[in-house]
XYZ file of C-alpha atoms in Angstrom:
508
model
C -42.417 -35.613 -24.852
C -42.088 -32.133 -23.288
C -42.761 -29.045 -25.379
C -39.471 -27.612 -26.642
C -38.246 -24.729 -24.494
C -37.006 -21.481 -26.072
C -33.371 -20.417 -25.794
C -32.316 -17.085 -24.304
C -31.505 -15.909 -27.825
C -35.041 -16.754 -28.937
C -36.504 -14.821 -25.993
C -34.356 -11.838 -26.951
C -35.482 -12.041 -30.591
C -39.152 -12.461 -29.654
C -38.912 -9.439 -27.394
C -37.307 -7.408 -30.172
C -40.030 -8.316 -32.679
C -42.727 -7.495 -30.141
C -41.101 -4.157 -29.193
C -40.671 -5.157 -25.504
C -37.247 -3.470 -25.127
C -35.958 -6.183 -22.777
C -32.866 -5.498 -20.733
C -30.208 -8.216 -20.241
C -31.504 -8.806 -16.723
C -35.064 -9.118 -18.014
C -33.977 -11.599 -20.676
C -32.470 -13.824 -17.965
C -35.590 -13.673 -15.805
C -38.044 -13.968 -18.686
C -36.257 -17.020 -20.045
C -36.722 -18.809 -16.726
C -40.353 -17.679 -16.365
C -41.318 -18.628 -19.911
C -39.732 -22.071 -19.527
C -41.653 -22.549 -16.265
C -44.888 -21.740 -18.100
C -44.103 -24.429 -20.683
C -44.809 -27.088 -18.019
C -48.487 -26.229 -18.316
C -48.220 -26.805 -22.079
C -46.654 -30.198 -21.324
C -49.811 -31.122 -19.424
C -52.033 -29.783 -22.208
C -50.084 -31.758 -24.807
C -50.587 -35.013 -22.867
C -54.349 -34.537 -22.400
C -56.397 -36.279 -25.142
C -58.665 -34.081 -27.246
C -62.382 -34.815 -27.615
C -63.118 -36.910 -30.695
C -65.740 -35.967 -33.267
C -67.318 -39.184 -34.475
C -68.184 -39.460 -38.164
C -71.198 -41.367 -39.439
C -70.397 -45.008 -40.377
C -70.333 -44.404 -44.107
C -68.636 -46.682 -46.601
C -65.680 -44.671 -47.888
C -63.607 -45.452 -50.962
C -60.759 -43.229 -52.123
C -60.074 -42.954 -55.853
C -57.717 -40.972 -58.052
C -58.074 -38.081 -60.481
C -60.056 -39.118 -63.565
C -58.477 -39.414 -67.004
C -58.498 -36.249 -69.080
C -61.006 -37.787 -71.493
C -63.461 -38.299 -68.620
C -62.901 -34.822 -67.130
C -61.754 -32.607 -70.003
C -62.490 -29.334 -68.180
C -60.536 -30.195 -65.011
C -63.412 -30.261 -62.520
C -62.265 -33.117 -60.293
C -59.309 -33.358 -57.921
C -60.196 -36.870 -56.760
C -62.923 -39.422 -57.403
C -64.348 -41.138 -54.355
C -67.400 -42.968 -53.089
C -68.851 -42.031 -49.707
C -72.295 -43.325 -48.826
C -74.192 -44.112 -45.614
C -75.736 -47.589 -45.907
C -79.510 -47.577 -45.557
C -79.808 -43.799 -45.524
C -82.903 -42.554 -47.292
C -83.987 -38.957 -47.639
C -84.251 -35.936 -49.867
C -80.957 -36.678 -51.628
C -81.531 -40.374 -52.282
C -80.322 -41.231 -55.764
C -78.381 -37.958 -56.082
C -74.653 -37.837 -56.767
C -72.900 -35.048 -54.880
C -69.599 -33.273 -55.510
C -67.723 -31.605 -52.658
C -65.327 -28.676 -53.064
C -61.739 -29.561 -52.163
C -61.959 -27.317 -49.093
C -64.556 -29.370 -47.204
C -63.596 -32.147 -44.781
C -64.800 -35.624 -45.718
C -63.306 -38.149 -43.310
C -60.820 -40.454 -45.012
C -60.740 -38.484 -48.273
C -57.654 -36.297 -48.947
C -58.296 -32.541 -49.018
C -55.725 -30.000 -50.211
C -57.542 -26.773 -51.078
C -56.085 -27.318 -54.577
C -52.699 -26.271 -53.210
C -49.310 -27.955 -52.918
C -48.936 -26.298 -49.517
C -51.558 -28.620 -47.975
C -50.890 -31.554 -50.223
C -53.223 -34.506 -49.570
C -54.034 -33.722 -45.945
C -56.613 -36.336 -44.915
C -59.344 -35.274 -42.477
C -60.513 -37.614 -39.745
C -63.896 -35.894 -39.350
C -66.790 -34.954 -41.591
C -67.877 -31.345 -41.879
C -71.456 -31.041 -40.545
C -72.762 -30.399 -44.065
C -71.211 -33.710 -45.160
C -72.942 -35.537 -42.326
C -76.268 -33.972 -43.327
C -75.770 -34.883 -46.988
C -74.954 -38.493 -46.138
C -77.852 -38.852 -43.704
C -80.184 -37.499 -46.415
C -79.106 -40.312 -48.752
C -76.628 -38.340 -50.865
C -73.793 -40.229 -52.563
C -70.542 -38.245 -52.580
C -68.636 -39.205 -55.719
C -66.007 -36.495 -56.245
C -63.837 -33.855 -54.608
C -63.890 -30.821 -56.860
C -61.263 -28.377 -58.071
C -60.899 -24.826 -56.777
C -58.496 -21.936 -56.999
C -55.456 -22.297 -54.731
C -56.985 -21.929 -51.237
C -59.944 -20.176 -52.942
C -57.793 -17.055 -53.374
C -59.110 -16.035 -56.801
C -62.376 -15.541 -58.640
C -60.996 -16.391 -62.082
C -60.518 -20.177 -61.911
C -56.878 -20.163 -63.020
C -54.686 -20.639 -59.915
C -55.283 -24.270 -58.846
C -52.250 -26.504 -58.406
C -54.323 -29.052 -60.347
C -54.496 -26.790 -63.400
C -56.853 -24.194 -64.844
C -60.567 -24.922 -64.609
C -61.815 -24.706 -68.181
C -65.224 -23.432 -69.182
C -67.435 -26.210 -70.603
C -69.180 -23.623 -72.818
C -65.839 -22.831 -74.482
C -62.553 -24.227 -73.095
C -60.660 -21.202 -74.406
C -62.135 -19.429 -71.370
C -61.939 -20.170 -67.653
C -64.863 -21.443 -65.634
C -64.413 -18.798 -62.935
C -63.579 -19.363 -59.323
C -62.937 -20.182 -56.808
C -65.540 -22.978 -56.958
C -65.036 -23.532 -60.691
C -64.854 -27.299 -60.336
C -68.276 -27.323 -58.687
C -69.914 -25.443 -61.559
C -68.142 -27.531 -64.210
C -69.199 -30.761 -62.502
C -72.903 -29.881 -62.540
C -72.747 -28.303 -66.002
C -71.260 -31.458 -67.510
C -73.324 -33.948 -65.508
C -70.411 -35.375 -63.506
C -72.587 -34.878 -60.398
C -76.187 -33.869 -59.781
C -75.436 -31.188 -57.166
C -72.151 -29.744 -55.916
C -71.056 -27.788 -52.880
C -68.988 -24.612 -53.175
C -67.678 -21.885 -50.890
C -68.237 -18.150 -51.270
C -66.174 -15.397 -49.647
C -66.207 -12.908 -52.509
C -68.476 -14.563 -55.051
C -66.885 -17.979 -55.401
C -70.211 -19.779 -55.833
C -71.934 -17.187 -57.983
C -69.029 -16.157 -60.250
C -68.457 -19.613 -61.789
C -72.227 -20.149 -61.941
C -72.558 -16.964 -63.995
C -69.662 -17.862 -66.276
C -70.738 -21.471 -66.938
C -74.486 -20.919 -67.255
C -75.386 -22.809 -64.067
C -77.134 -21.911 -60.797
C -75.201 -20.867 -57.696
C -76.794 -19.963 -54.372
C -74.905 -18.261 -51.537
C -77.062 -18.743 -48.445
C -77.394 -16.168 -45.688
C -74.224 -15.930 -43.608
C -74.616 -18.428 -40.772
C -77.638 -20.280 -42.168
C -75.428 -23.254 -43.048
C -72.737 -24.393 -40.572
C -69.192 -23.807 -41.851
C -67.333 -26.030 -39.367
C -64.906 -28.440 -41.008
C -64.281 -26.229 -44.054
C -61.064 -24.383 -44.881
C -61.626 -20.908 -43.491
C -60.983 -17.552 -45.132
C -62.293 -14.668 -43.050
C -64.931 -15.732 -40.554
C -67.146 -12.749 -41.391
C -67.140 -13.742 -45.084
C -67.316 -17.554 -44.935
C -70.324 -19.064 -46.756
C -70.991 -22.559 -48.134
C -73.776 -23.370 -50.580
C -74.992 -25.351 -53.596
C -74.259 -25.368 -57.319
C -76.797 -27.039 -59.585
C -78.331 -27.111 -63.022
C -81.695 -25.923 -61.687
C -82.875 -23.674 -58.889
C -85.031 -26.543 -57.636
C -81.932 -28.659 -56.965
C -80.287 -25.770 -55.095
C -83.421 -25.409 -52.968
C -83.405 -29.158 -52.370
C -79.811 -29.105 -51.156
C -80.395 -26.053 -48.968
C -83.307 -27.837 -47.302
C -80.815 -30.538 -46.250
C -77.828 -28.468 -45.114
C -79.513 -25.397 -43.550
C -79.951 -24.989 -39.823
C -78.179 -24.665 -36.515
C -75.370 -27.074 -35.660
C -76.393 -28.227 -32.185
C -73.379 -30.503 -31.697
C -70.592 -27.955 -32.097
C -70.650 -24.165 -31.846
C -70.078 -22.411 -35.161
C -69.369 -18.757 -34.299
C -70.790 -17.693 -37.676
C -74.241 -18.944 -36.679
C -76.726 -16.979 -34.549
C -78.182 -18.542 -31.408
C -81.316 -19.662 -33.242
C -82.175 -20.156 -36.906
C -85.555 -20.550 -38.575
C -85.285 -22.887 -41.561
C -87.801 -22.045 -44.289
C -89.645 -24.294 -46.754
C -87.265 -23.662 -49.641
C -88.861 -26.091 -52.080
C -92.365 -24.949 -51.193
C -91.376 -21.367 -52.005
C -90.872 -22.189 -55.701
C -94.237 -20.947 -56.957
C -93.080 -19.993 -60.462
C -94.232 -16.395 -60.088
C -93.211 -13.161 -58.379
C -96.673 -11.886 -57.458
C -96.575 -9.288 -54.691
C -92.795 -8.889 -54.665
C -91.077 -5.514 -54.902
C -87.698 -5.671 -56.646
C -85.103 -2.896 -56.742
C -82.625 -2.593 -59.608
C -79.421 -1.237 -58.043
C -78.022 1.324 -60.495
C -74.471 1.039 -59.157
C -74.471 -2.689 -59.883
C -74.113 -1.719 -63.543
C -71.269 0.727 -62.848
C -68.640 -1.529 -61.302
C -65.038 -1.537 -62.577
C -64.452 -3.769 -65.632
C -68.147 -3.615 -66.599
C -69.006 -4.705 -70.142
C -71.872 -2.797 -71.724
C -73.013 -6.007 -73.412
C -73.402 -7.670 -70.012
C -75.300 -4.696 -68.613
C -77.615 -4.751 -71.629
C -78.236 -8.508 -71.290
C -79.129 -8.168 -67.608
C -81.434 -5.199 -68.198
C -83.205 -7.189 -70.911
C -83.657 -10.038 -68.423
C -85.055 -7.667 -65.797
C -87.745 -6.563 -68.276
C -89.311 -10.014 -67.854
C -89.873 -9.628 -64.107
C -93.040 -7.421 -64.210
C -94.762 -10.048 -66.370
C -94.208 -12.511 -63.506
C -96.037 -10.228 -61.072
C -93.200 -8.181 -59.576
C -93.073 -4.432 -59.104
C -89.668 -3.267 -60.369
C -88.016 0.089 -59.637
C -84.496 1.418 -60.055
C -82.728 2.774 -56.972
C -79.308 4.179 -56.123
C -77.020 2.749 -53.423
C -73.859 4.877 -53.723
C -72.001 2.836 -51.070
C -72.206 -0.179 -53.375
C -69.341 1.311 -55.391
C -67.132 1.201 -52.271
C -67.302 -2.598 -52.123
C -63.996 -3.396 -53.909
C -61.779 -1.468 -51.500
C -63.770 -2.510 -48.404
C -63.750 -6.182 -49.334
C -60.084 -6.111 -50.376
C -58.887 -5.365 -46.843
C -61.185 -7.827 -45.090
C -60.566 -10.673 -47.521
C -56.840 -10.019 -47.752
C -55.853 -9.225 -44.177
C -58.521 -11.446 -42.632
C -58.004 -14.310 -45.046
C -54.224 -14.384 -44.717
C -54.441 -14.251 -40.918
C -56.719 -17.274 -41.086
C -54.351 -19.147 -43.427
C -51.466 -18.637 -41.020
C -53.626 -19.800 -38.108
C -54.213 -23.095 -39.904
C -57.482 -22.070 -41.579
C -59.031 -21.173 -38.252
C -60.125 -17.923 -36.643
C -58.982 -17.838 -33.026
C -60.850 -16.455 -30.009
C -64.157 -18.228 -30.562
C -65.855 -21.299 -29.091
C -65.979 -23.277 -32.325
C -64.345 -26.609 -33.171
C -60.603 -26.518 -33.872
C -59.115 -29.175 -36.149
C -55.666 -29.213 -34.582
C -54.368 -31.721 -37.128
C -55.254 -29.299 -39.900
C -53.679 -26.413 -38.000
C -50.442 -28.376 -37.643
C -50.452 -29.572 -41.251
C -51.033 -26.053 -42.573
C -48.284 -24.594 -40.396
C -45.793 -27.244 -41.489
C -46.889 -26.883 -45.099
C -46.264 -23.140 -45.099
C -42.798 -23.574 -43.587
C -41.744 -26.276 -46.031
C -43.703 -25.371 -49.173
C -44.671 -21.700 -48.865
C -43.019 -21.151 -52.237
C -45.811 -23.240 -53.767
C -48.539 -20.717 -52.957
C -50.008 -19.371 -56.193
C -48.713 -15.970 -57.339
C -52.103 -14.507 -56.426
C -51.888 -15.874 -52.892
C -48.284 -14.689 -52.546
C -49.230 -11.138 -53.532
C -52.121 -11.166 -51.073
C -49.911 -12.510 -48.274
C -47.321 -9.770 -48.836
C -49.952 -7.003 -48.820
C -51.582 -8.398 -45.670
C -48.247 -8.829 -43.877
C -47.165 -5.293 -44.730
C -50.456 -3.771 -43.583
C -50.437 -5.780 -40.351
C -46.880 -4.780 -39.470
C -47.178 -1.140 -40.472
C -50.774 -0.373 -39.463
C -51.654 -3.054 -36.857
C -55.018 -3.993 -38.378
C -56.367 -0.439 -38.429
C -57.417 -0.667 -42.065
C -59.069 -4.044 -41.513
C -61.036 -2.486 -38.661
C -62.003 0.501 -40.799
C -63.139 -1.819 -43.586
C -65.206 -3.927 -41.209
C -66.867 -0.777 -39.826
C -67.691 0.324 -43.385
C -69.028 -3.156 -44.166
C -71.335 -2.888 -41.170
C -72.518 0.488 -42.458
C -73.156 -1.064 -45.885
C -75.204 -3.754 -44.155
C -77.331 -1.110 -42.443
C -77.820 0.637 -45.785
C -79.055 -2.547 -47.441
C -81.243 -3.342 -44.429
C -83.018 -0.033 -45.091
C -83.410 -1.000 -48.763
C -84.986 -4.283 -47.672
C -87.468 -2.465 -45.479
C -89.125 -1.319 -48.731
C -88.084 -3.989 -51.241
C -88.131 -7.781 -51.070
C -85.187 -8.213 -53.446
C -82.461 -6.338 -55.255
C -81.186 -7.368 -58.691
C -78.050 -6.653 -60.736
C -75.455 -8.482 -62.892
C -73.685 -11.292 -61.052
C -70.370 -10.287 -62.608
C -69.650 -7.173 -64.644
C -68.073 -9.190 -67.457
C -68.209 -12.614 -69.095
C -65.621 -15.357 -68.544
C -61.942 -14.550 -68.916
C -59.837 -16.026 -71.669
C -57.428 -18.673 -70.373
C -54.403 -16.634 -69.236
C -50.746 -17.109 -69.953
C -48.740 -19.068 -67.406
C -47.410 -16.915 -64.543
C -43.946 -17.780 -65.816
C -44.856 -15.769 -68.925
C -46.882 -12.921 -67.421
C -47.085 -13.080 -63.630
C -48.490 -9.569 -63.192
C -51.489 -10.121 -65.463
C -52.000 -13.553 -63.877
C -52.397 -11.853 -60.490
C -54.320 -8.773 -61.647
C -57.181 -10.714 -63.228
C -57.870 -12.763 -60.098
C -60.326 -10.380 -58.427
C -61.544 -8.172 -61.273
C -65.045 -9.665 -61.220
C -65.955 -9.799 -57.516
C -67.560 -6.363 -56.899
C -71.279 -7.119 -57.055
C -70.950 -10.551 -55.484
C -68.612 -9.395 -52.715
C -71.137 -6.796 -51.553
C -73.312 -9.553 -50.146
C -70.450 -11.489 -48.621
C -69.804 -8.293 -46.651
C -73.465 -7.914 -45.643
C -74.242 -11.637 -45.403
C -77.507 -11.423 -47.381
C -78.630 -14.478 -49.386
C -77.895 -14.230 -53.090
C -78.397 -16.395 -56.180
C -77.041 -16.304 -59.720
C -79.176 -17.724 -62.515
C -78.250 -17.730 -66.200
C -79.949 -15.126 -68.388
C -78.815 -14.058 -71.884
C -75.502 -14.977 -73.519
C -73.013 -12.426 -74.826
C -71.050 -13.615 -77.873
C -71.865 -17.182 -76.901
C -70.717 -16.849 -73.270
C -73.162 -17.006 -70.343
C -74.246 -14.027 -68.253
C -75.597 -14.265 -64.709
C -78.605 -12.450 -63.221
C -78.241 -12.018 -59.443
C -81.100 -11.725 -56.949
C -80.358 -10.825 -53.323
C -82.806 -10.694 -50.416
C -83.258 -10.122 -46.705
C -81.089 -12.007 -44.237
C -82.463 -15.523 -43.649
C -85.140 -15.068 -46.325
C -83.413 -17.454 -48.713
C -86.812 -18.795 -49.735
C -87.724 -15.553 -51.530
C -84.337 -15.417 -53.263
C -84.802 -18.988 -54.521
C -88.386 -18.187 -55.530
C -87.176 -15.298 -57.693
C -84.437 -17.332 -59.325
C -86.846 -20.176 -60.035
C -89.560 -17.913 -61.449
C -87.103 -16.272 -63.840
C -85.595 -19.648 -64.790
C -89.010 -21.126 -65.620
C -90.127 -18.054 -67.576
C -86.910 -18.072 -69.596
C -87.399 -21.744 -70.451
C -90.900 -21.025 -71.647
C -89.352 -18.443 -74.006
């Protein structure tokens, strides 16, 4: 069937919106010329796309579990996906996958009614690697609506409750992933991180969350946010399990270009790096990491007490100042908001790169927005309105300024890492939020709390450095996260630090 041709009235309206100032004569001519060009789209539409084959796994689709089996709302759908005969590092391990990652034959919605039960026909590369390593995928896991919150309260499937105390949220956006490992629903889970969405819920639930270096793990087949911020990584109960998973999913995708990945990647021995000590490492305590908005003094105190343990493990620890760190909230806000919304409206893809395009997803997202845009969460709606206004009034200038400042922040931290192996600070400036009122009761508070915890985490989404949150001391019974960050592609040292602290804490 031919591509639908525009009417003259549509050409006139398009010209008006694009400030082309078309005359009546131009409208006549342009209508004919544009319709001529559509014949090339007719040919494109009739040409079959290349097919990405998925591994021949046995795939069974289930439903959401009963409340008694999932009281904290971790799971969007039970499933069973396993590659017969596959043996490897993940043999015997049950794996949960965030509801933003494509698993062929298993519905994926990004926890939103806008993309309700879209079913991928391909596996994300990380899914293929998990299956080939013997992993058994048993659940799709809850997230904030299109990952557009760090608080864990915006999912169309309901608030993700904290297993430590269900009067509090689990954090987001990958709250379901942290809940699932904390409660033993799965052994290891996958989560995404654009502003802290792996590390925030890890800190708030007392679990481990590792954000790998930007580009170390291929992101193809995962709902996109802003390409410069997109990360995927593991949640687990122990640092060892995060290192195990990273050893499976890390590395260049040689089948399909992922524009986030450099031309070559050296994969380290992540499990072998877990020595249990920090001998020879220089660690910088970033003063500004304790000065972020919404900081709780009790959290700062707990993290500083945890840091006191590091010299006994062999590290040299010094405090430094990185004034630009305090600029992170306003830099990240523009990139995540304007970049993320642009990606949403392009069907969760960033255009103008040589990566794989899931055109079925692009179509489903476009149709979903047109028919169910009112079902975006209040947080997403506010972000969309800000991004639309800034794009129309300022043509991306502020996004560009923010990206330039993010690059400068990266250079600043690169200089820090010339002297120090790691930096350390609180994962989040506060403990878990109390479960909020429904947006029908207090929409403004519902929106305002969504990003109040991202500052420290978001710094290293901007720079791309590897970062891990491990549980340290509790505050009034609620967990607090200690965050180590290291040089780009030196995830092994970051995992080593997290593991050494974890083991020392267990020893008391």
